Amino acid sequence: MAAKTLTIDGQLVSAEEGQTVLDAARDAGIHIPTLCHLNGIQDIGACRLCLVEITGSPKLLPACVTKVQEGMEVQTSSDRLRRYRRMILELLLAERNHVCSVCVSNGHCELQTLAAEHGIDHVRFEYLSPRLEVDLSHRLFGMDHNRCILCTRCVRACWHVEGAGTKNVAGRGIQSRIISDLNQPWGQSETCTACGKCVAACPTGALFNRGATVAEMQRDRTRLEYIVTAREKSQWIV
Amino acid sequence: MPRQITIDPVTRIEGHAKITIQLDEAGNVDNVRFHVVEFRGFERFCEGRPFAEMPGITARICGICPVSHLLASAKACDRILSVDIPPAAEKLRRMMNLGQIIQSHALSFFHLSAPDFLLGWEQPPERRNLFGLVAAEPELARRGIRLRQFGQEVIETLGGRKIHPAWAVPGGVRNALTPAGRDALKARLPEAKESALMALERFKKVLSTHKQELQVFGNFPSLFLGLVTPNGTWEHYDGHLCVMDSVGNVICDFADPAQYGSIIGEAVETSSYLKSPYYKPLGYPGGMYRVGPLARLNIARQMGTPLADKELSHFKTLGCGAVNASFMYHYARLIEIVACIERLEGMLDDSDLLGTRLRADAGVNSLEGIGVSEAPRGTLFHHYNVDEKGVVRKVNLIIATGQNNLAMNRTVAQIARHYLTGSTISEPMLNRIEAGIRAFDPCLSCSTHADGRIALGVVLLDATGKVLDEANRL
Ligand code: SF4
Ligand code: SF4
Ligand code: FES
């Protein structure tokens, strides 16, 4: 495969053709914040946290779905990008009910970590404080819509890694919800194999093991990448 | 300095403990109402949450005694799982509660109350605090501070450095004690014990010079409620639920504290936003009872450890069947500190504390869970109803400060009757009201200053409800 040479934050980087800007940056040790991206699962560019500036492009581009090109000049952090990222995170926090101190993912949450990284000590937007259910109907897992950021990592893990196709998104815009099968209690799903891949994929406290208490959800998200690599490349890289 | 502000009861107390003193036609104290802030909206907050989160949530709700809520909540959750938790887990939970009682009592005694009776009422409020105590009795104050730290260290050794340890979980606890942690605690025990005993001796001298406080600061017959072991030994985590009358007769003894609902009623008065629990068989307000150190020591026949037992027998000689003076809460607190330290001494060598089987695993086996334990301030009840999936549908908490509410009203009334002259609120009266309330160590998180003074708002009303005087101490 042909190699491409580009600069990221002024640093000369060589990447493989077909690689995303995000991958190239990470290989070069440059951190770009992400939320809907998860190694091993196909990217959809939904959360917009990984937006970068590319010289010559009038719009910001999501690094997770933008392929590298020869001579590309990428900026991963500028005042404008930081402002936008901060705003995205604040909007996510304001949209549902995030009470980190009592959340199962406290201390191990990607959203919380990013919020801390971006110095979010308060949210400038009005909280919507919706009243949302917690689905505890599944034998092993729980789903707390209060903590869901609709990144759809669970949906993609369920469809593309496990192949069960249980998880879906229903509704539009602010009414969107993650559902199981035809919007029935998770425990009544006929397709769910109880594999737990969605739980492993979830960046927040939305999906959890039943019985988990505050700060107890620590997940090993690398397992999904391991499975995908093993299947697609017949490589078992632990 | 003092500002005049009017507090509208509807906006809650917001940083104030509010007291209304009502006079009768003859100008004598007729009625007193002490309004306490309670968790409101708390129940709503928990509804819809998985029950396993309750220990963590309730520990966060109250910043003053998170450990107590953590334990009562975990116990309620154990009932939902319908499990007996591993013995090691129970011992560890008990150990944390001992640490909590030590630190809370030390704070109440040394930091908050001792300045009143060791420095004297005449001292201005700016000086009547821990700093004043450090200046006047440096050794005692220093030891008091370290004693509280010791209690906190017990908690931290188990639950980690973070302030609100979500360490107790349904079915058990998350981690055991480490050998290093145990050794560090053991090393501090002798000093802690010495300090507690020193404070006891000091306080006994106070008793001989504070006859009036003993008589006036909430000295009246009432019931007492608390936990006790089946054989009558002092208890803080489990045991029977016992009610004793003012002369020492046990009038109720439940082997299962979860039956509390049949004896405790909760009155809600329109003039107040506080639930006042009372002993049902005697009705409201006749069924007034007190909880906390005084109640526990009245109910216990023995403490179960040598030094504390010696003190308890002295304590018992100060009442007739039961000690009714609320000023004796202070004494009871010190005896409990000694008991806690002795118990820690006795348990730290138990190898169970380093165990690995710490958590029983089960699903929802009961739709109701009631957890009762002794918080430093008194018996704490957590009562949850869940659906068959384990989603919390109803929560009821009965906290110590609420249960002592009727008795605190009586205390303030007694003090007001004694010290009120004419139709104005005097400084000496205000001081004594504050101290009278403080004997109960109420958890007025929102109204306690950093230096320990209570932000008080006192309103004096005549028989027609007209405001005669108003005093605010900010
Ligand atoms: S999901 Fe993450 S951000 Fe949301 S409450 Fe939980 S820890 Fe906080
Ligand atoms: S449940 Fe988790 S993984 Fe699924 S969309 Fe919500 S936040 Fe993302
Ligand atoms: S990580 Fe690229 S858009 Fe979410």
Coordinates of N, CA, C and O and ligand atoms in Angstrom, one line a residue, chain A residues 143 147-155 178 198 201-204 206-207, ligand 2:
Chain A
M143 N -29.9 -0.9 31.1 CA -29.7 0.3 30.2 C -30.3 1.5 30.8 O -31.5 1.5 31.2
R147 N -28.1 8.3 30.9 CA -26.7 8.5 30.7 C -26.3 8.3 29.2 O -25.1 8.3 28.9
C148 N -27.2 8.0 28.3 CA -26.9 7.6 27.0 C -26.6 8.9 26.1 O -27.3 9.9 26.2
I149 N -25.6 8.9 25.3 CA -25.3 10.0 24.5 C -25.5 9.7 23.0 O -25.1 10.4 22.1
L150 N -26.2 8.6 22.7 CA -26.6 8.2 21.4 C -25.4 8.1 20.4 O -25.5 8.5 19.3
C151 N -24.3 7.7 20.9 CA -23.1 7.5 20.1 C -23.3 6.3 19.1 O -22.5 6.2 18.2
T152 N -24.2 5.4 19.5 CA -24.5 4.2 18.7 C -23.3 3.2 18.7 O -23.3 2.3 17.8
R153 N -22.4 3.3 19.5 CA -21.4 2.3 19.6 C -22.0 0.9 19.9 O -21.5 -0.1 19.4
C154 N -23.0 0.9 20.8 CA -23.6 -0.3 21.1 C -24.3 -1.0 19.9 O -24.3 -2.2 19.7
V155 N -25.0 -0.1 19.2 CA -25.7 -0.6 18.0 C -24.7 -1.2 17.0 O -24.9 -2.3 16.5
I178 N -32.1 4.6 22.2 CA -31.6 3.2 21.9 C -32.7 2.2 22.3 O -33.2 2.3 23.4
C198 N -22.3 -4.9 23.6 CA -22.7 -3.5 23.7 C -22.3 -2.8 25.0 O -21.9 -1.7 25.0
A201 N -18.8 -1.8 24.7 CA -18.6 -0.7 23.8 C -19.0 0.6 24.4 O -18.5 1.7 24.0
C202 N -19.9 0.6 25.3 CA -20.5 1.9 25.8 C -19.5 2.8 26.5 O -18.8 2.4 27.4
P203 N -19.4 4.0 26.0 CA -18.4 4.9 26.6 C -18.9 5.5 28.0 O -18.1 6.1 28.7
T204 N -20.2 5.4 28.3 CA -20.7 6.1 29.5 C -21.3 5.1 30.4 O -21.0 3.9 30.3
A206 N -24.4 4.3 30.5 CA -25.7 4.0 30.0 C -25.9 2.4 30.0 O -27.0 2.0 30.3
L207 N -24.9 1.7 29.6 CA -25.1 0.2 29.6 C -24.2 -0.3 30.7 O -23.0 0.1 30.8
Ligands
SF4_2 S1 -26.1 3.1 25.2 FE1 -23.9 3.6 25.3 S2 -23.0 2.9 23.5 FE2 -25.2 2.9 23.1 S3 -25.6 4.8 22.2 FE3 -25.9 5.1 24.4 S4 -24.0 5.8 25.1 FE4 -23.6 5.0 23.1

